[in-house]
Short mmCIF file of C-alpha atoms in Angstrom, two decimals:
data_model
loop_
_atom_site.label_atom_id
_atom_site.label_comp_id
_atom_site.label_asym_id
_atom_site.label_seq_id
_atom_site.Cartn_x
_atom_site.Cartn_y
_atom_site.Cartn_z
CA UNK A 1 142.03 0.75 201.77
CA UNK A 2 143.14 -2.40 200.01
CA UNK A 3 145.36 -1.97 196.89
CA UNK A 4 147.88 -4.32 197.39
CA UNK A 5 146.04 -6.54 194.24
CA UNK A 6 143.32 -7.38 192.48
CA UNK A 7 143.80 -10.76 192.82
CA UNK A 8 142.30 -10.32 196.62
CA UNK A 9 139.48 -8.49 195.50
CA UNK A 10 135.67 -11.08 196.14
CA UNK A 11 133.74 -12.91 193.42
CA UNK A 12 131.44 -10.79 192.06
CA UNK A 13 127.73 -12.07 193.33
CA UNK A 14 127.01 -12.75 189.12
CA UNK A 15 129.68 -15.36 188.95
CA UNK A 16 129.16 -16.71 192.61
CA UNK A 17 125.50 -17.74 191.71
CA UNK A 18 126.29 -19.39 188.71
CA UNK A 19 128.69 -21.19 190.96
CA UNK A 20 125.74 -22.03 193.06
CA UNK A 21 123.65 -23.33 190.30
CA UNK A 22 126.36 -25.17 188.81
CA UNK A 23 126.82 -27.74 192.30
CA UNK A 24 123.39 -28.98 191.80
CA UNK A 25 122.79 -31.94 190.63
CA UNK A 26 125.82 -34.19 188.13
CA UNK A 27 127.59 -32.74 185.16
CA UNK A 28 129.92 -34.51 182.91
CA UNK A 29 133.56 -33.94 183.38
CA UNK A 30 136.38 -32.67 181.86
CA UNK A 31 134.98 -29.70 179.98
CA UNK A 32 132.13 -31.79 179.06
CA UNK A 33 129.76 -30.09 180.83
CA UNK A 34 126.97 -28.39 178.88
CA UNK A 35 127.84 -24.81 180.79
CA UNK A 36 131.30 -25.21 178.76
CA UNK A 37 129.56 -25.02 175.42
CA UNK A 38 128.05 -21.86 176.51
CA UNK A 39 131.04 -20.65 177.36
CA UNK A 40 132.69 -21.42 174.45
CA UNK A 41 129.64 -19.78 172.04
CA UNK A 42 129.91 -16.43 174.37
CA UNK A 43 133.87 -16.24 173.63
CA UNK A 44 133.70 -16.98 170.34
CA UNK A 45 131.03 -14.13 169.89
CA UNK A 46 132.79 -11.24 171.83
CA UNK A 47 135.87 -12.08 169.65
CA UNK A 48 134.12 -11.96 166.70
CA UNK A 49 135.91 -15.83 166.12
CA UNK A 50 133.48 -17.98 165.44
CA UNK A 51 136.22 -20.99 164.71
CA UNK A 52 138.24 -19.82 168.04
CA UNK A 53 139.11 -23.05 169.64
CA UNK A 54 138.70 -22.32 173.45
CA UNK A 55 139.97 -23.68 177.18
CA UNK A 56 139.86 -22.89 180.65
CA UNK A 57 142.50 -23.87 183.31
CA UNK A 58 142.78 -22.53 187.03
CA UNK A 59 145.47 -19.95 186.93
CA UNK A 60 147.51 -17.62 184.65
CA UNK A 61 150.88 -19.18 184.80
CA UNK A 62 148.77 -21.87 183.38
CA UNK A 63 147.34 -20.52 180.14
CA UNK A 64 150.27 -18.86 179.21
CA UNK A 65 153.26 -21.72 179.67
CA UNK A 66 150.56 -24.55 178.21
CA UNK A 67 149.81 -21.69 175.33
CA UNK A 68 153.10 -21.13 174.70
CA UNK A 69 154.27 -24.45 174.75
CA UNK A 70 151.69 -25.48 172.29
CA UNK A 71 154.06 -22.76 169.72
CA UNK A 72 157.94 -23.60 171.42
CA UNK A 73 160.20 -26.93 170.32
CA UNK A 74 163.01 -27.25 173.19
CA UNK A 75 165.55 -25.85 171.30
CA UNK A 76 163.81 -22.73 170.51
CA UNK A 77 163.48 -19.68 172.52
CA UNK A 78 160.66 -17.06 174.00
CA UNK A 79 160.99 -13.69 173.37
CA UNK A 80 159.37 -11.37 175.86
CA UNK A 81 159.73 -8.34 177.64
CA UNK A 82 162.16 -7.91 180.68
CA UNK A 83 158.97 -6.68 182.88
CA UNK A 84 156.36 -9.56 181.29
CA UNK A 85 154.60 -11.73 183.67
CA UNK A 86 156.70 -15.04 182.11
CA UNK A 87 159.97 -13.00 182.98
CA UNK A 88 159.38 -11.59 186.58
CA UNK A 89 156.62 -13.88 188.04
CA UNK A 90 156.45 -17.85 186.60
CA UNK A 91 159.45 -19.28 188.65
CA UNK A 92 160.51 -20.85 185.23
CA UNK A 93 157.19 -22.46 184.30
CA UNK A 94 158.02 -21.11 180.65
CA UNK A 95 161.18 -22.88 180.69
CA UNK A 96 159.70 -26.09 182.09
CA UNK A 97 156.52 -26.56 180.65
CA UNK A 98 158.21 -25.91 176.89
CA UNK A 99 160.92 -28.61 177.88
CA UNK A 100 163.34 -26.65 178.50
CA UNK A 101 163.33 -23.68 176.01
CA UNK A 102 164.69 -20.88 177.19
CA UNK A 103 163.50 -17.16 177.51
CA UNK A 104 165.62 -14.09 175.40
CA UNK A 105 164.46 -10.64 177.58
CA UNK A 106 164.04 -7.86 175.01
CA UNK A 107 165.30 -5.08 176.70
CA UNK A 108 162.70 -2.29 177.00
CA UNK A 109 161.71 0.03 180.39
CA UNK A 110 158.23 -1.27 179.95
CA UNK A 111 156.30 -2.02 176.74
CA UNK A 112 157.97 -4.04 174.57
CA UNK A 113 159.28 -2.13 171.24
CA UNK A 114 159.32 -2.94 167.47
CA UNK A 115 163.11 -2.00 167.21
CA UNK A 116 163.98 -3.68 170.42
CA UNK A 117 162.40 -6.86 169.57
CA UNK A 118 163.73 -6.91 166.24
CA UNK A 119 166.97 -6.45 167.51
CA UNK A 120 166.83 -9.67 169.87
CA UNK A 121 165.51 -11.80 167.22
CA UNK A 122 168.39 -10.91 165.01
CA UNK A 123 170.82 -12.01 167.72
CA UNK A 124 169.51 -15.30 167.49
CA UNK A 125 171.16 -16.32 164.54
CA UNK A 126 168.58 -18.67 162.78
CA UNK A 127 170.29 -22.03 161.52
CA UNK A 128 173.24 -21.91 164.22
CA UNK A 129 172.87 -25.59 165.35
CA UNK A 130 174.83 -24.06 168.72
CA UNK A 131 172.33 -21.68 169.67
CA UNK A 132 168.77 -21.23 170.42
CA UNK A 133 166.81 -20.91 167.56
CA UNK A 134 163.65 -18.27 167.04
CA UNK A 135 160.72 -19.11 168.98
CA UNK A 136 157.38 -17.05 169.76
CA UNK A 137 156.94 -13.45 170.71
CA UNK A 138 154.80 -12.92 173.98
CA UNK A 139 153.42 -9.54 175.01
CA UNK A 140 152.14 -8.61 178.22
CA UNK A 141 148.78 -6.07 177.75
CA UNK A 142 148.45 -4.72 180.35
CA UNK A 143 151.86 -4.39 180.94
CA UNK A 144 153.40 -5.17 184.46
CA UNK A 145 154.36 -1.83 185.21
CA UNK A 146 150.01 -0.46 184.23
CA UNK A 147 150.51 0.20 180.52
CA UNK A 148 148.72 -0.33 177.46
CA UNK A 149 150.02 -0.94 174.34
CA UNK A 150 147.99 0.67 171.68
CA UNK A 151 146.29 -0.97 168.67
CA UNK A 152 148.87 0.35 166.55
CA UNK A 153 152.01 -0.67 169.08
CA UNK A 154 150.67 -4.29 169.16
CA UNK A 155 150.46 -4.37 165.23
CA UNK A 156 153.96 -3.12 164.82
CA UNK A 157 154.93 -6.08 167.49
CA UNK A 158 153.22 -8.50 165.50
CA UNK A 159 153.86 -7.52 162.06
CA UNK A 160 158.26 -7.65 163.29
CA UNK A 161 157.41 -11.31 164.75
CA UNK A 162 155.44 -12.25 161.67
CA UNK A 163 158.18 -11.23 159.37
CA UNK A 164 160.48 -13.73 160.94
CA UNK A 165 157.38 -16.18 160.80
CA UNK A 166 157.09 -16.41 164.37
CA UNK A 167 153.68 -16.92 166.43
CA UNK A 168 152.42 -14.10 168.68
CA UNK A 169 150.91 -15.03 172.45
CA UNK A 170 149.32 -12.34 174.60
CA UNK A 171 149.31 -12.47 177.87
CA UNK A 172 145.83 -11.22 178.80
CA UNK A 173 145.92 -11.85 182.95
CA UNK A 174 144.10 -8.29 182.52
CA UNK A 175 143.22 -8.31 179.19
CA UNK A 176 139.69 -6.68 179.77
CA UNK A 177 141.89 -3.53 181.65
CA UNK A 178 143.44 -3.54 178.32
CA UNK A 179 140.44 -3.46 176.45
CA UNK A 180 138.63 -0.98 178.39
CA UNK A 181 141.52 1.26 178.36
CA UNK A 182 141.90 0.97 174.53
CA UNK A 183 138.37 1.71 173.84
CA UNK A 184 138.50 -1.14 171.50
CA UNK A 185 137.18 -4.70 170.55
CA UNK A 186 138.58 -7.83 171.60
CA UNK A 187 139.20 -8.70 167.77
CA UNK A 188 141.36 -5.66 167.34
CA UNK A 189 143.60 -6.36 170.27
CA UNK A 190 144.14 -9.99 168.95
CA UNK A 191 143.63 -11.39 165.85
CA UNK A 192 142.86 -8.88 163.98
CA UNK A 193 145.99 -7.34 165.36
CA UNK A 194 148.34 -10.23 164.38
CA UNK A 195 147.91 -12.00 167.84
CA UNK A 196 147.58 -16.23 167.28
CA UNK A 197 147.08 -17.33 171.35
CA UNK A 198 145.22 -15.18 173.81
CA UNK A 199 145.48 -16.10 177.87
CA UNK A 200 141.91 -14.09 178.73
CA UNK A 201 142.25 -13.59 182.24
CA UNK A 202 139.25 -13.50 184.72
CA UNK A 203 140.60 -14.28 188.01
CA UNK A 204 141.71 -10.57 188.70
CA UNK A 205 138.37 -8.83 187.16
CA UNK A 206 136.45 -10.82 189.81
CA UNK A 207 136.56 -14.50 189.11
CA UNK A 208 137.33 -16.86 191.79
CA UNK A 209 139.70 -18.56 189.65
CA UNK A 210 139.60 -19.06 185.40
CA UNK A 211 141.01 -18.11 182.89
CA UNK A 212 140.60 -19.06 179.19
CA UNK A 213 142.86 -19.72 176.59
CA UNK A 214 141.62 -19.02 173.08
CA UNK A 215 143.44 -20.31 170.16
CA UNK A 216 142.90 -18.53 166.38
CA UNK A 217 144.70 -20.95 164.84
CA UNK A 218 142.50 -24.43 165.52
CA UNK A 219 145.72 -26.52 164.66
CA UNK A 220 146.78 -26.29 167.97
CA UNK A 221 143.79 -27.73 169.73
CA UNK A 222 144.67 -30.94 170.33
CA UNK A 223 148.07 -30.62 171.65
CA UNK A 224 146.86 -28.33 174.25
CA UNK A 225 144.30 -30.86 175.01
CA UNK A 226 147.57 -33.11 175.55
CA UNK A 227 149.69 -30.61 177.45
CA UNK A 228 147.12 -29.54 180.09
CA UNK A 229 146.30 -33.04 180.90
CA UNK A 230 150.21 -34.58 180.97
CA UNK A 231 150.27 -30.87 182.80
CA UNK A 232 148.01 -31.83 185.57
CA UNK A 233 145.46 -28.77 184.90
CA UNK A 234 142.59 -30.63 183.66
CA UNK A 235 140.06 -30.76 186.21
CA UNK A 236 137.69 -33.59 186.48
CA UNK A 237 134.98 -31.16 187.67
CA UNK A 238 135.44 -28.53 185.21
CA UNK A 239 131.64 -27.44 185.06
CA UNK A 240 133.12 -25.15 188.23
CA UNK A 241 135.70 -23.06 185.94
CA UNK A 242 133.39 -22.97 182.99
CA UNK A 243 130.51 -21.55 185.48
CA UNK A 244 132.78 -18.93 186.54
CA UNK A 245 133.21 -18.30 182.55
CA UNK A 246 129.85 -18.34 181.94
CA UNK A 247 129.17 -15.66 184.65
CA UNK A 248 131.79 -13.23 183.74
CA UNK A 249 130.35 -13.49 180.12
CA UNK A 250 127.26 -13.06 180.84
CA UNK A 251 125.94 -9.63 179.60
CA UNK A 252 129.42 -8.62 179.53
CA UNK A 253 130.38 -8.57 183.18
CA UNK A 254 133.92 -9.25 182.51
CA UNK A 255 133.65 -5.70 180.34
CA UNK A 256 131.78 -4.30 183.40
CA UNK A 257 134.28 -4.91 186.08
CA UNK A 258 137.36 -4.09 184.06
CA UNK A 259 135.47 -0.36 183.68
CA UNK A 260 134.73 -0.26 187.49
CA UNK A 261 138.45 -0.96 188.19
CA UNK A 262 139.83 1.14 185.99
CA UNK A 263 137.66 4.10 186.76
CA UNK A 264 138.49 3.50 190.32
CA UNK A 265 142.46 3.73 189.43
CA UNK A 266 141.53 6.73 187.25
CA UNK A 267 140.04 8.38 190.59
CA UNK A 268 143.06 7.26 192.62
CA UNK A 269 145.79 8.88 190.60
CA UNK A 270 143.74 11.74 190.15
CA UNK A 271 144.25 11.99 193.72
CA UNK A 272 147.49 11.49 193.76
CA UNK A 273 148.59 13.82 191.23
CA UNK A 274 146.35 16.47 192.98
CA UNK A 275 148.34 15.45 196.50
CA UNK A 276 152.00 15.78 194.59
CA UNK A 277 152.87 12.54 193.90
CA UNK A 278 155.68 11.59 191.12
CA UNK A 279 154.57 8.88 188.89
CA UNK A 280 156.88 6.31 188.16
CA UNK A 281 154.83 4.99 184.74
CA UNK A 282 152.25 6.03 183.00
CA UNK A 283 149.07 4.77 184.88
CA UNK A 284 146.84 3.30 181.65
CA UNK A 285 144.45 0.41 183.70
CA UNK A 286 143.79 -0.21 187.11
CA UNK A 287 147.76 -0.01 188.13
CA UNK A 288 149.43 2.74 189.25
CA UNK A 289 153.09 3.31 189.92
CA UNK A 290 154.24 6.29 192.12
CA UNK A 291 156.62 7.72 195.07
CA UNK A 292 155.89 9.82 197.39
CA UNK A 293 157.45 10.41 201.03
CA UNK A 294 158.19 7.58 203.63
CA UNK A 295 156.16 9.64 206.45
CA UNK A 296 153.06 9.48 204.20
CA UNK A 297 153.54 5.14 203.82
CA UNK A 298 154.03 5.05 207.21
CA UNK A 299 150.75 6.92 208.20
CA UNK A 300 148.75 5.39 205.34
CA UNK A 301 150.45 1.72 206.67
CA UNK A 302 149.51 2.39 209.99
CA UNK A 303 146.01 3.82 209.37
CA UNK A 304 145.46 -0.01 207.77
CA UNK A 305 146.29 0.75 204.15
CA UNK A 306 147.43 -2.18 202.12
CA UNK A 307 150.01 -2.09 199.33
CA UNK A 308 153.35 -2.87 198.01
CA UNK A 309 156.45 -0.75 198.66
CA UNK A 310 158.11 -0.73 195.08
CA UNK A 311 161.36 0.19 196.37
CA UNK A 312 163.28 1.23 199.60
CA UNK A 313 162.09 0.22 203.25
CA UNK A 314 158.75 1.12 205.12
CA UNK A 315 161.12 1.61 208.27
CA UNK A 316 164.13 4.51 208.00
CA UNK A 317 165.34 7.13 209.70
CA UNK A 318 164.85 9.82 206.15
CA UNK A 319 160.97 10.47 206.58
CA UNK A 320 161.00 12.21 203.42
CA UNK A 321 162.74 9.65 201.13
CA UNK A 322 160.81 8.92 198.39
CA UNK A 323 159.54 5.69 198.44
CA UNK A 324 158.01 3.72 195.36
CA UNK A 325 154.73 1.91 195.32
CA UNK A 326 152.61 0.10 193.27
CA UNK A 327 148.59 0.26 193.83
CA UNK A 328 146.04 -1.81 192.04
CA UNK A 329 142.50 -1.46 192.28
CA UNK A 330 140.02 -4.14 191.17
CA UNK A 331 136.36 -3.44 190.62
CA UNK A 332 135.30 -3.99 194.28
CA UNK A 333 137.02 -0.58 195.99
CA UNK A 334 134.81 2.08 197.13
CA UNK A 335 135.08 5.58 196.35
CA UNK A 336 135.22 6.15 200.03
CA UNK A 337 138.18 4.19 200.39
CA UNK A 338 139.91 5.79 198.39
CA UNK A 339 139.31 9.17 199.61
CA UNK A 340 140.10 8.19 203.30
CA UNK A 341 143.25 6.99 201.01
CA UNK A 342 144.25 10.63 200.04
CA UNK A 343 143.29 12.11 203.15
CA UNK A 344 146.50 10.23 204.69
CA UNK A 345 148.16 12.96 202.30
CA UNK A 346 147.21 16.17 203.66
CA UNK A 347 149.58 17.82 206.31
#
């Protein structure tokens, strides 16, 4: 009964045998290694890009500061959601690896907005040499809070950052969610939707640890090349991230594990709805926001569930305070699980 995050959720056997093929023998380094041109091919393919220039580093915070840094001077500034992953979860990385820009937080409850965003942007006065001037829009899909913008939400986001001529990023940490969710391509929920900088996350769809950055706009290539080695995320034996890569490619496994966990969330809230439980967002992916009473969290805790308290205290004297959670289910959780789960529900 593990939902505390899919980032502790195994390697899927697919990925951990290309692992094991990759440590035989000697590759070249650096993303030299003749696995990294198949990786490259395969991404370029599934987004339909076949001049895409693509990376991998080790972690999310990764891909998205050296992506956005690639698109941010100093003086500019990021604008992104109050609930995006650069905003509530990179300790300043943003800040830092962009020397020092700074973040604007467009107000929203969740998903970023075209009014709200357009609203920031004007407050940054463009041509004030005392203030921070416009830098790049980044949107978080899926959301932090288990949304999904649609197609059409991300091309009203885009189209408002591209009429101030500034660069889109999307944070993609679980793009594939996204994509499943969406019932789309990966070309329609990036470039084709006005998005110039993709982090395509792989580590929490059942990666050990990769992700890929994928640049539509092959300008940019070398001064990533630049930032993730002055960075200190090159690694010298990268033929271990691009076999990773090449395994969650592979017959479209990443697409495959994004529809396990999300099916599995689907079941979940199901559940929950069924067991009276008040959502706090709409549950879109594999995350899934709700409350329900602190006498339930404290049997499901001490039955050997797993998962965050959102908000108030496991321990307190009010066993029927509702208490917030958050639950996220990768592609690994059995149905069984989850229905010893909901059991934890009935009276």
């Amino acid at each position: 009964m593990f939902f505390a995050s899919d980032n502790a959720g195994p390697v899927h056997p697919q990925i951990m045998s290309r692992l094991t093929d990759a440590n035989n023998g000697h590759a070249m380094p650096y993303g030299n290694d003749a696995i990294m041109d198949e990786v490259r091919d395969a991404i370029r393919t599934t987004f339909e890009a076949p001049d895409a220039v693509v990376y991998l580093v080790a972690t999310g915070t990764a891909a998205n500061v050296l992506a956005l840094a690639c698109y941010t001077q100093p003086w500019q500034t990021i604008f992104c959601s109050v609930t995006s992953h650069i905003n509530e979860d990179e300790c300043n990385a943003p800040e830092f690896y962009a020397g020092a820009a700074k973040l604007t937080v467009v107000e929203t409850d969740d998903k970023m907005t075209p009014d709200a965003l357009s609203r920031a942007i004007e407050k940054q006065a463009e041509g004030n040499v005392h203030g921070a001037q416009r830098g790049p829009v980044s949107i978080t899909q899926v959301t932090e809070r288990g949304t999904v913008h649609t197609l059409n939400e991300l091309k009203a986001l885009t189209e408002v950052a591209k009429s101030y001529d500034l660069p889109v990023h999307l944070d993609g940490a679980r793009f594939a969610n996204a994509v499943v969710a969406l019932g789309c391509t990966p070309a329609e929920m990036t470039w084709k939707a006005g998005v110039d900088v993709v982090s395509f996350g792989g580590t929490k769809n059942g990666c050990m640890g990769v992700e890929a950055v994928v640049f539509f706009d092959a300008a940019k290539a070398w001064e990533f090349e630049l930032r993730r080695k002055r960075g200190a995320h090159l690694f010298s034996k990268h033929r271990y991230l691009s076999a990773q890569m090449a395994g969650y490619m592979q017959d479209g496994l990443w697409h495959q594990l994004a529809t396990q966990a999300n099916d599995n969330a689907s079941y979940l809230a199901e559940g929950l709805r069924k067991a009276g439980a008040d959502f706090l967002h709409q549950p879109d992916a594999n995350m899934i926001f709700a409350r329900w009473p602190r006498r339930i969290h404290q049997k499901l805790h001490d039955a050997g569930a797993r998962y965050y308290i959102w908000n108030g205290k496991l321990e307190g004297s009010a066993p029927d305070e509702m208490l917030g959670a958050r639950l996220v289910c990768d592609w690994s959780i059995e149905k069984d699980a989850i229905d010893r789960f909901l059991a934890h529900f009935q009276n």
